Short mmCIF file of C-alpha atoms in Angstrom, two decimals:
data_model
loop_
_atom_site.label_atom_id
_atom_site.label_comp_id
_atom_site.label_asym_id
_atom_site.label_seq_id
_atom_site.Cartn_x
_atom_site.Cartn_y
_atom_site.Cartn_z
CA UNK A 6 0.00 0.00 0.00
CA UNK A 7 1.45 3.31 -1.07
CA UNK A 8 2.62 6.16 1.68
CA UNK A 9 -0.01 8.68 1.10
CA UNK A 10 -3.09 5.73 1.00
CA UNK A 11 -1.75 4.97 4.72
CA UNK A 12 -1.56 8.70 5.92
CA UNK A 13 -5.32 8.84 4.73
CA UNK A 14 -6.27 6.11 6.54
CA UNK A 15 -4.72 7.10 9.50
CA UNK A 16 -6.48 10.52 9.33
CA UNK A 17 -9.61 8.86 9.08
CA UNK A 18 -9.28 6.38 11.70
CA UNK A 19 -8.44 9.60 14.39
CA UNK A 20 -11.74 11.37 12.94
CA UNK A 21 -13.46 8.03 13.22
CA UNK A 22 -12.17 7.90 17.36
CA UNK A 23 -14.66 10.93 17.83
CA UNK A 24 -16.95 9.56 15.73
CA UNK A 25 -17.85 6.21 17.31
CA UNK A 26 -19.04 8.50 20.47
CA UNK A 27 -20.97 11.53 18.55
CA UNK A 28 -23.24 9.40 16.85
CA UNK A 29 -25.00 8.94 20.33
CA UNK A 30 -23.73 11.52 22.30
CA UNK A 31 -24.64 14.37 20.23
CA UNK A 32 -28.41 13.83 19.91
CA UNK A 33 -28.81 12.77 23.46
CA UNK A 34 -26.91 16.27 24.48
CA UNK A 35 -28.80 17.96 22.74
CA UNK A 36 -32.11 16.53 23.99
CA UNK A 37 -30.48 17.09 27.59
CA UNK A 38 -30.67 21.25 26.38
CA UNK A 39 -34.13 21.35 26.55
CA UNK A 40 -34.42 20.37 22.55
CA UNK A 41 -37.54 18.72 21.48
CA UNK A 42 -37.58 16.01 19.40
CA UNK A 43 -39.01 17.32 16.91
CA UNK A 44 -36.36 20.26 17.43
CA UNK A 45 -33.54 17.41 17.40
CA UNK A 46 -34.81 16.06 14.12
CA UNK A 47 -34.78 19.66 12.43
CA UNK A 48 -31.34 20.27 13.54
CA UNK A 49 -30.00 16.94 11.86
CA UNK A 50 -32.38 18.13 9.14
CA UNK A 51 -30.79 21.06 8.56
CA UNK A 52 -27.01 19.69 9.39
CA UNK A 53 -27.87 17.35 6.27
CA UNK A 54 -28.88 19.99 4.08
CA UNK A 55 -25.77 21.74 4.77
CA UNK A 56 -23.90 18.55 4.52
CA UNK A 57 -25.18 18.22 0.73
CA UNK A 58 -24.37 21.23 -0.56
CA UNK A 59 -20.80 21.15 1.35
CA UNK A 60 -20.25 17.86 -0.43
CA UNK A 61 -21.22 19.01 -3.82
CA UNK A 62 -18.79 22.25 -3.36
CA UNK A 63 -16.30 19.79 -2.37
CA UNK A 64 -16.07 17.36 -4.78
CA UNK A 65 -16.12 20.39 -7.39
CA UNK A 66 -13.08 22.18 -5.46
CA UNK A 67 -11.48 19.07 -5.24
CA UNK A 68 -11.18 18.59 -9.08
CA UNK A 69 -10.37 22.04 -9.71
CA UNK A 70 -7.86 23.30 -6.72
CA UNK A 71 -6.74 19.58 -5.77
CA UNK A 72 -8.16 16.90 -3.64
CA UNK A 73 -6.11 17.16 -0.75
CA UNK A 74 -6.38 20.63 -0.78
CA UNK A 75 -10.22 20.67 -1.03
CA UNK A 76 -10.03 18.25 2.03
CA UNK A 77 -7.96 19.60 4.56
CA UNK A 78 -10.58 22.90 3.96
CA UNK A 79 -13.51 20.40 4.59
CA UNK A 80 -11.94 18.83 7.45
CA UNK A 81 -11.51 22.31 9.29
CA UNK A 82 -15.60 22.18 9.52
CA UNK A 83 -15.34 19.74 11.98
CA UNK A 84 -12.72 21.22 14.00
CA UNK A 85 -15.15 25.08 14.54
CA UNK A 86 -18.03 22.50 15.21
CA UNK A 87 -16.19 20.77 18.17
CA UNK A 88 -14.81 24.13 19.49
CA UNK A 89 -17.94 25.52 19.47
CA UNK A 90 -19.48 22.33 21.00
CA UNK A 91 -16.48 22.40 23.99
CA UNK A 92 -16.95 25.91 24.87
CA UNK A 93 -20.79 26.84 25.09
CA UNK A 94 -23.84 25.17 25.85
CA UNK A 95 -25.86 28.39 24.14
CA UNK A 96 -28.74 26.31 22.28
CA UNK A 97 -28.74 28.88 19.53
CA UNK A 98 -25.47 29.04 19.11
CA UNK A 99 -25.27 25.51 19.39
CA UNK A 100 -28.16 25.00 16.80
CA UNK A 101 -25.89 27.01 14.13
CA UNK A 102 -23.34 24.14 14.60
CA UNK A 103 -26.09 22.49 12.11
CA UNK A 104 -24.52 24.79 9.09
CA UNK A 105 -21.44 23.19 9.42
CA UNK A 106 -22.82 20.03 7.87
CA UNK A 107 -20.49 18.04 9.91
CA UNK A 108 -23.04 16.32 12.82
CA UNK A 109 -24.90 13.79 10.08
CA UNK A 110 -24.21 10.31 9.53
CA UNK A 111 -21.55 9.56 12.08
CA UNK A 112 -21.50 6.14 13.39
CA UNK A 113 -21.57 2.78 11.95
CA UNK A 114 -24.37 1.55 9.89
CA UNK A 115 -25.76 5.24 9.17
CA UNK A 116 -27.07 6.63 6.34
CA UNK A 117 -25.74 9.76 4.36
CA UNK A 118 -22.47 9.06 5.86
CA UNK A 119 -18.80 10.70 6.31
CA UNK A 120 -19.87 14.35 5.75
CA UNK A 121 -17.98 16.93 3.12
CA UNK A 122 -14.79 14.67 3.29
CA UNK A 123 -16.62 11.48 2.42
CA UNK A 124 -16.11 12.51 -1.70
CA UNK A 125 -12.46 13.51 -1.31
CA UNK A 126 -11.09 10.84 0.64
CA UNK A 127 -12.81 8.21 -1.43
CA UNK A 128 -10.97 9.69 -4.26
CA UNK A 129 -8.21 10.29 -2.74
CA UNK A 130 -7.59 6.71 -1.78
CA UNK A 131 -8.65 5.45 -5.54
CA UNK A 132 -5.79 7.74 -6.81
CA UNK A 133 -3.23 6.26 -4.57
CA UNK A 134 -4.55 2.58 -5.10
CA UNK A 135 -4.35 0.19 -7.91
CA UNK A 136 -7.33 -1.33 -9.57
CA UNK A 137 -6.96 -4.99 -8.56
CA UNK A 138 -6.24 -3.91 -4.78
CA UNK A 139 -9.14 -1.38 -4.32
CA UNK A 140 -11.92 -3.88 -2.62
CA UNK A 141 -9.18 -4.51 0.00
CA UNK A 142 -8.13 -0.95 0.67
CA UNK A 143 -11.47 0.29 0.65
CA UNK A 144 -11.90 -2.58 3.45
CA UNK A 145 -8.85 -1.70 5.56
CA UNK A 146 -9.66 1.82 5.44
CA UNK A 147 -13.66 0.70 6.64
CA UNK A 148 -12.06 -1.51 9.59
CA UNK A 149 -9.75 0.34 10.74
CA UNK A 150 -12.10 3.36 10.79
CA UNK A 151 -14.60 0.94 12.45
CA UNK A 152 -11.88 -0.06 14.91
CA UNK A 153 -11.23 3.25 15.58
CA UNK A 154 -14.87 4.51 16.14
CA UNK A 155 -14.89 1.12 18.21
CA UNK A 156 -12.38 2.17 20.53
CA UNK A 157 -13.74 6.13 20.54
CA UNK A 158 -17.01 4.42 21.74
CA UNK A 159 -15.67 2.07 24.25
CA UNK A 160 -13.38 4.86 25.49
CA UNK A 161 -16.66 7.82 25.71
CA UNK A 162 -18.70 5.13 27.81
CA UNK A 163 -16.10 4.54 30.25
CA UNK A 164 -15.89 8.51 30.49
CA UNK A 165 -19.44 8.76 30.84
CA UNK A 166 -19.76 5.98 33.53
CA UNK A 167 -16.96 7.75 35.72
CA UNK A 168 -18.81 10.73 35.93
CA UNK A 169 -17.10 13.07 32.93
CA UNK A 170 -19.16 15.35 30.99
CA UNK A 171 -20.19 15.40 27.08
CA UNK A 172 -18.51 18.78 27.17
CA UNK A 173 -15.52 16.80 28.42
CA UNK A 174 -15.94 14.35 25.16
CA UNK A 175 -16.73 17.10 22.57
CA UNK A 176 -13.01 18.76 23.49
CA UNK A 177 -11.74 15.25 23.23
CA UNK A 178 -13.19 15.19 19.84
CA UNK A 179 -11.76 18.81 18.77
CA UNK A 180 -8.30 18.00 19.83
CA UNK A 181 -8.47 14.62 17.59
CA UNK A 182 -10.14 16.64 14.66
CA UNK A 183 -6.78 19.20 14.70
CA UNK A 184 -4.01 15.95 14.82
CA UNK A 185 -6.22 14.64 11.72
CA UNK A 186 -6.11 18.18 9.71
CA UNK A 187 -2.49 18.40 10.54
CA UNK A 188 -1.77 14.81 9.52
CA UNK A 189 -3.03 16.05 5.89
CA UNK A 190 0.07 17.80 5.32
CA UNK A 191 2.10 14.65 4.60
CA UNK A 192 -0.37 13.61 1.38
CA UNK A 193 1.36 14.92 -1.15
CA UNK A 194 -0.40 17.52 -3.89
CA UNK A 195 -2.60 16.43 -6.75
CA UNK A 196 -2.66 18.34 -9.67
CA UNK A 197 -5.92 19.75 -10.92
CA UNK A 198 -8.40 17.69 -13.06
CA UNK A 199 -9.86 20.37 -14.47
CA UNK A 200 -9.97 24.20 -15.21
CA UNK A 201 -12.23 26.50 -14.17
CA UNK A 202 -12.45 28.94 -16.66
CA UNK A 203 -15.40 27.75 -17.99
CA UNK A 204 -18.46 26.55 -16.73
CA UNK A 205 -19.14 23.81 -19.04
CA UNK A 206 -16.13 22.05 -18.39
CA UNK A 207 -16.52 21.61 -15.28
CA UNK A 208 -20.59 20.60 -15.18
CA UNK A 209 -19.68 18.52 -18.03
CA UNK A 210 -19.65 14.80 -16.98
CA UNK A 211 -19.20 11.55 -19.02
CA UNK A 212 -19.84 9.51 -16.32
CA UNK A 213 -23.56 11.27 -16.29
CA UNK A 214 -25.14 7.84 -16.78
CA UNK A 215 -23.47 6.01 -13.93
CA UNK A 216 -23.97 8.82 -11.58
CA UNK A 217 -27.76 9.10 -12.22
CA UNK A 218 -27.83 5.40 -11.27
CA UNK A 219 -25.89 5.64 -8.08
CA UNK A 220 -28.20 8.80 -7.36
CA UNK A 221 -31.71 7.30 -8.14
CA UNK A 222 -30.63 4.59 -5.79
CA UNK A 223 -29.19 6.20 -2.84
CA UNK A 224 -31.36 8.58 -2.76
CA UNK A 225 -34.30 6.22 -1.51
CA UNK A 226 -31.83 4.46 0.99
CA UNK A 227 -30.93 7.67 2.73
CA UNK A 228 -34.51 8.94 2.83
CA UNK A 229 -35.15 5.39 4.43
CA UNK A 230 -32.22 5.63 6.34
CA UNK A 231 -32.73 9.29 7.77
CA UNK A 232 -36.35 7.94 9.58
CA UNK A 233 -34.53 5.74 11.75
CA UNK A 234 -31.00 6.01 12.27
CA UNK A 235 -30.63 9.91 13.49
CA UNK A 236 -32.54 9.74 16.37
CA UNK A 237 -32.20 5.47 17.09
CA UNK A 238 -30.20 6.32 20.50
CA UNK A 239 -33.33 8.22 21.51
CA UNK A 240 -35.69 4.81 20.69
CA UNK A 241 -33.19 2.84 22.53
CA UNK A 242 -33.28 5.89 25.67
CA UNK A 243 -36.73 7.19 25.79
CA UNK A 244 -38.73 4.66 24.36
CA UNK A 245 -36.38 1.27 26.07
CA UNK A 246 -35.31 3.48 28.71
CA UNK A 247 -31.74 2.60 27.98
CA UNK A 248 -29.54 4.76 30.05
CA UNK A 249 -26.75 6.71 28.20
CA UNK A 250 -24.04 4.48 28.79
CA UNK A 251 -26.18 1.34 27.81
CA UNK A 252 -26.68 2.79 24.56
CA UNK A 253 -22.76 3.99 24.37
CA UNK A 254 -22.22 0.16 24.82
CA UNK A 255 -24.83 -1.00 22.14
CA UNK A 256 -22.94 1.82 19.51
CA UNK A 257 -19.35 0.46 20.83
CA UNK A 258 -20.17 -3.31 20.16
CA UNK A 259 -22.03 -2.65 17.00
CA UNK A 260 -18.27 -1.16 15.95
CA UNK A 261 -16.71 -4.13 16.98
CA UNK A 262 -18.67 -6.48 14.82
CA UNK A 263 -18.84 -4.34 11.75
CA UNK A 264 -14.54 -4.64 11.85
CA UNK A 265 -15.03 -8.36 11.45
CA UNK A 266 -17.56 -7.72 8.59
CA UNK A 267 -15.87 -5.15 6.49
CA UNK A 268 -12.90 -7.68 6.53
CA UNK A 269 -15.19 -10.00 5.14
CA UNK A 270 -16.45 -7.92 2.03
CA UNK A 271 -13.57 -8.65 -0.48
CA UNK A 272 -13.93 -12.24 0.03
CA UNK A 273 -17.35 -11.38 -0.27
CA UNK A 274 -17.24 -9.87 -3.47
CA UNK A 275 -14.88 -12.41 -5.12
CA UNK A 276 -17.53 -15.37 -3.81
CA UNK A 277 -21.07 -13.67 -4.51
CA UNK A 278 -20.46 -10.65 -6.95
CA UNK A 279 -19.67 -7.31 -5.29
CA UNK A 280 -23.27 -6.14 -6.81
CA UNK A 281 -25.12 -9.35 -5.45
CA UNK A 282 -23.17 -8.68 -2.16
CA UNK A 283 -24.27 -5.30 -1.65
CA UNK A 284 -27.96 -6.54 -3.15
CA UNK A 285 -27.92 -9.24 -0.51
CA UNK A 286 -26.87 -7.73 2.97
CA UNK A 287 -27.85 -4.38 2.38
CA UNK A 288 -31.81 -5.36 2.03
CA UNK A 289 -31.24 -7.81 5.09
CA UNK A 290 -30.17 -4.73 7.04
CA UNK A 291 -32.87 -3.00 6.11
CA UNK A 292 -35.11 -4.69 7.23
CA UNK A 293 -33.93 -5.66 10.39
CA UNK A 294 -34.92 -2.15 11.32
CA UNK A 295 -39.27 -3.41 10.44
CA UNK A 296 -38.46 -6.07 12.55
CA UNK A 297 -36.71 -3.53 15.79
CA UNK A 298 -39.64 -1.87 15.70
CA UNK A 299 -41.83 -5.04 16.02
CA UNK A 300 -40.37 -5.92 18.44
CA UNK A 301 -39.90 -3.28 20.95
CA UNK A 302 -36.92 -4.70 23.70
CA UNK A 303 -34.26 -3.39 24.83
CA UNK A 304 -31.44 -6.35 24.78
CA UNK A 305 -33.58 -7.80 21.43
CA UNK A 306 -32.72 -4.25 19.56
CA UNK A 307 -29.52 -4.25 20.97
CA UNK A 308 -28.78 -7.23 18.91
CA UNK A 309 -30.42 -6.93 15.78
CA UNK A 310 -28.79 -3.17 15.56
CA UNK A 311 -25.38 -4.79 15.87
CA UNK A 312 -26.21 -6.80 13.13
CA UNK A 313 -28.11 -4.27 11.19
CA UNK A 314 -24.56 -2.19 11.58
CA UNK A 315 -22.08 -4.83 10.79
CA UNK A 316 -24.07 -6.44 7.69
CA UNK A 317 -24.58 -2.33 6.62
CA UNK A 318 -20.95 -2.45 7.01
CA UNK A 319 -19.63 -4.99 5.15
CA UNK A 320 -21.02 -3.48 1.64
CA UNK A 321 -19.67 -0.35 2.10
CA UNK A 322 -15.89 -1.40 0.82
CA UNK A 323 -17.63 -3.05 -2.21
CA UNK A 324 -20.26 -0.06 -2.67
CA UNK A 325 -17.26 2.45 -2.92
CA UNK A 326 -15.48 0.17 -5.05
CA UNK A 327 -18.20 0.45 -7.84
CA UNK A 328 -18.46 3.54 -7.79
CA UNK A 329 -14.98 4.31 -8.45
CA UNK A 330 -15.32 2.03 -11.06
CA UNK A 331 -18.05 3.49 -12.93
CA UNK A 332 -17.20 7.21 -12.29
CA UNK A 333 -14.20 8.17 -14.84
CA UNK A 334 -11.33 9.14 -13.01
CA UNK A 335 -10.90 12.93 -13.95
CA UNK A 336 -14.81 13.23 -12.40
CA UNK A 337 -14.29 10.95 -9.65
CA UNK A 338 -15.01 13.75 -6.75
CA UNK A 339 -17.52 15.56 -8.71
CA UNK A 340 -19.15 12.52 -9.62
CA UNK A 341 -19.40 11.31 -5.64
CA UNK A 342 -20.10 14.77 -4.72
CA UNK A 343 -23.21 14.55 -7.12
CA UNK A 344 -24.09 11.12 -5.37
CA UNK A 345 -23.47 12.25 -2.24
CA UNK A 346 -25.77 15.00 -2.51
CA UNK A 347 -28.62 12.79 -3.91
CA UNK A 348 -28.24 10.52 -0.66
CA UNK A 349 -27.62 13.83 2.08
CA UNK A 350 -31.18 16.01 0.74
CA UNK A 351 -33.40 12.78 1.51
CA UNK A 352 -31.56 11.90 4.48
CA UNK A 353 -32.31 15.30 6.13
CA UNK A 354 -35.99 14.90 4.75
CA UNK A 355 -36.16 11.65 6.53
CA UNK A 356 -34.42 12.68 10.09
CA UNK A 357 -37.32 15.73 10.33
CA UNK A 358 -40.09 13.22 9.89
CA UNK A 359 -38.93 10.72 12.45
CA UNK A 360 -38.89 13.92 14.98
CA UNK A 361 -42.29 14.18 14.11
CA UNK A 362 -43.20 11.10 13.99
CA UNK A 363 -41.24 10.52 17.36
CA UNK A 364 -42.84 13.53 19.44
CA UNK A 365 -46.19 11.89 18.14
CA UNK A 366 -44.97 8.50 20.09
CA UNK A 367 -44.96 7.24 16.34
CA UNK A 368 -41.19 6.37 16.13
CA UNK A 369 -41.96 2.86 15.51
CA UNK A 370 -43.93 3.27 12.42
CA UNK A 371 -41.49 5.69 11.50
CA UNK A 372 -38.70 2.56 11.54
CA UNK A 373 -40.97 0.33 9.42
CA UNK A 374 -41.82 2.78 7.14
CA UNK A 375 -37.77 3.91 7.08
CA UNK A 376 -36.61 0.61 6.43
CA UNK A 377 -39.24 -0.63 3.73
CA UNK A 378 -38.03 2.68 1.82
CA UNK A 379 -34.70 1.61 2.26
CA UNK A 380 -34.85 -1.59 1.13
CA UNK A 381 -35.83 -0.50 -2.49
CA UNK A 382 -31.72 0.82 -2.91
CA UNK A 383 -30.15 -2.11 -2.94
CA UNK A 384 -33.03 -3.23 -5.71
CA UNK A 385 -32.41 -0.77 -8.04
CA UNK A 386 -28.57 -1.18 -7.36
CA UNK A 387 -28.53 -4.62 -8.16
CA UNK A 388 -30.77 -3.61 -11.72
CA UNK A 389 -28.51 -1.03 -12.49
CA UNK A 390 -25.12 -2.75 -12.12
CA UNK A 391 -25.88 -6.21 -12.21
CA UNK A 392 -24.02 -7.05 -14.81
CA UNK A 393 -20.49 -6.04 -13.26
CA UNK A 394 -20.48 -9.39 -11.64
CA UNK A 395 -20.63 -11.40 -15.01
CA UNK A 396 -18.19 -14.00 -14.87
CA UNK A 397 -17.81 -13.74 -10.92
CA UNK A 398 -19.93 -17.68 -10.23
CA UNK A 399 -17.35 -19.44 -13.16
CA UNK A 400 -14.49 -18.42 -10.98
CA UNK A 401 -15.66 -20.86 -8.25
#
């Protein structure tokens, strides 16, 4: 594995520490403000609307300015965010933190996923990898981000049961988001894949097709995905009357078991097909969130969301890996910044009606209807690309 594909990594894995412990901590602080839940689900709402339009600007920057340039700029978001989280507990000020576009999707197994950076590091890493060896990088750089968010988690719900404060965690967080931005510096430069003098060359896509596709689909996942996973540690608190640091634990084992099953997926995708893997375990997923909601116990959920993560997990090494694929190389970041988008608007939709749905003590119907929704992304994916796995069954 090349030098600057391991410095990436790295940088990812110390975001992903904070990670594994925002993804519950953040919407539970917030509720402990005096934020409704319907107030909570506007605030991811609007942190995902931000998000979009921060990954679309990204993955344009990054093809015009550079890629590593474009993402050191992204990852400074996250580092106001956390200072502003460490050093007031002002609910409006707080709420603005939701511009930043940097609060969505942390945590394994969620929907829109990784933020402004998610676009530029994806490309990034496809840059510095070879063809043949990009299912297993893609699956390091899952596991050990996994591992990472694992050991963030495990670490926060210690914290929590010895009496520290969130506040405590969030300045945790903002001094692991500055070692990341500085660890940038050693990727070297990219040169520009395209100019910006005019506008047509950089709309202009050839990979317009592909995109659409990954779009369309994604698109209904995250709008699944945003009715559910958001505000899941307040099901598993208010509505299983989890305590905090139960739910820390049921976020820090789900980690642990989606770093067994992202090491899984290139095996995976050599045995199945990556499409018919990510067909496969991403519906299965799912649904497992219909059958949380059916079934409405505390240690029962506990399981089936570690499962629901890890099996979400596992096709996100072979997901990126078709993209890269099918998105020309010049367009890579522009093309996942157009993707991205497509999965952050719906996500946001979803996260503001599961705050309505939850202050109506409808949160359950809101999972059923979330992950029926979502189930219909992996369908189309498998339509759309099926036929990238030709050949894959007469190699075994």
């Amino acid at each position: 594995m090349k030098r600057n594909a391991l410095v990436l990594i790295l940088t990812r894995a110390i975001r992903s520490a904070a990670f594994g412990y925002l993804a519950f901590v953040v919407p539970l602080y917030l509720k402990s403000l005096g934020f409704s839940a319907v107030l909570v689900g506007i605030y991811f709402m609007v942190a995902t609307i931000s998000s979009a339009v921060l990954v679309l600007v990204s993955g344009f920057l990054g093809d015009i300015i550079g890629r590593r340039d474009s993402l050191m700029i992204m990852s400074s978001l996250f580092v106001v965010a956390m200072a502003i989280y460490s050093f007031t507990d002002n609910k409006l000020i707080i709420f603005l933190t939701s511009i930043l576009g940097v609060t969505t999707g942390v945590g394994g197994g969620g929907g829109a996923g990784g933020g402004p950076v998610a676009p530029l590091l994806t490309s990034l890493l496809a840059d510095h990898t070879e063809p043949s060896e990009r299912v297993r990088v893609f699956s390091i750089n899952t596991s050990v981000a996994v591992s990472s968010s694992f050991a963030g988690s495990l670490m926060a719900s210690l914290l929590l049961s010895l009496g520290f404060s969130d506040q405590f965690l969030f300045r945790l967080s903002l001094a692991l988001s500055l070692i990341s931005l500085a660890l940038l510096l050693l990727v070297d430069r990219d040169p520009r894949r395209v100019s910006a003098r005019s506008v047509s060359s950089v709309v202009r896509l050839r990979s317009v097709g592909n995109v659409a596709r990954i779009s369309i689909a994604g698109s209904l996942g995250s709008l699944g995905l945003g009715m559910v996973t958001p505000l899941l540690p307040l099901w598993f608190r208010l509505y299983l009357h989890a305590t905090e640091v139960e739910v820390g634990e049921v976020y820090t084992v789900s980690y642990l078991a989606s770093v067994v099953a992202t090491l899984m997926a290139s095996h995976v995708g050599k045995f199945l097909g990556r499409v018919r893997g990510i067909a496969l375990f991403r519906s299965f997923s799912t649904l497992l969130f219909v059958v949380m909601a059916l079934v409405p116990n505390f240690i029962i959920d506990a399981v089936l969301y570690v499962l629901r993560a890890s099996l979400y997990m596992l096709t996100l090494p072979l997901r990126q890996s078709v993209s890269v694929e099918v998105i020309d190389e010049d367009e890579r970041a522009r093309g996942l910044s157009i993707t991205g988008l497509a999965r952050r608007l719906p996500y946001g939709i979803g996260s503001s009606l599961a705050g309505l749905f939850m202050d109506a003590s409808l949160y359950a119907l809101s999972m059923i209807v979330g992950g029926v929704i979502a189930t219909m992304d992996p369908i189309l994916y498998y339509v759309f690309f099926r036929k990238l796995d030709s050949g894959v069954r007469s190699n075994h």
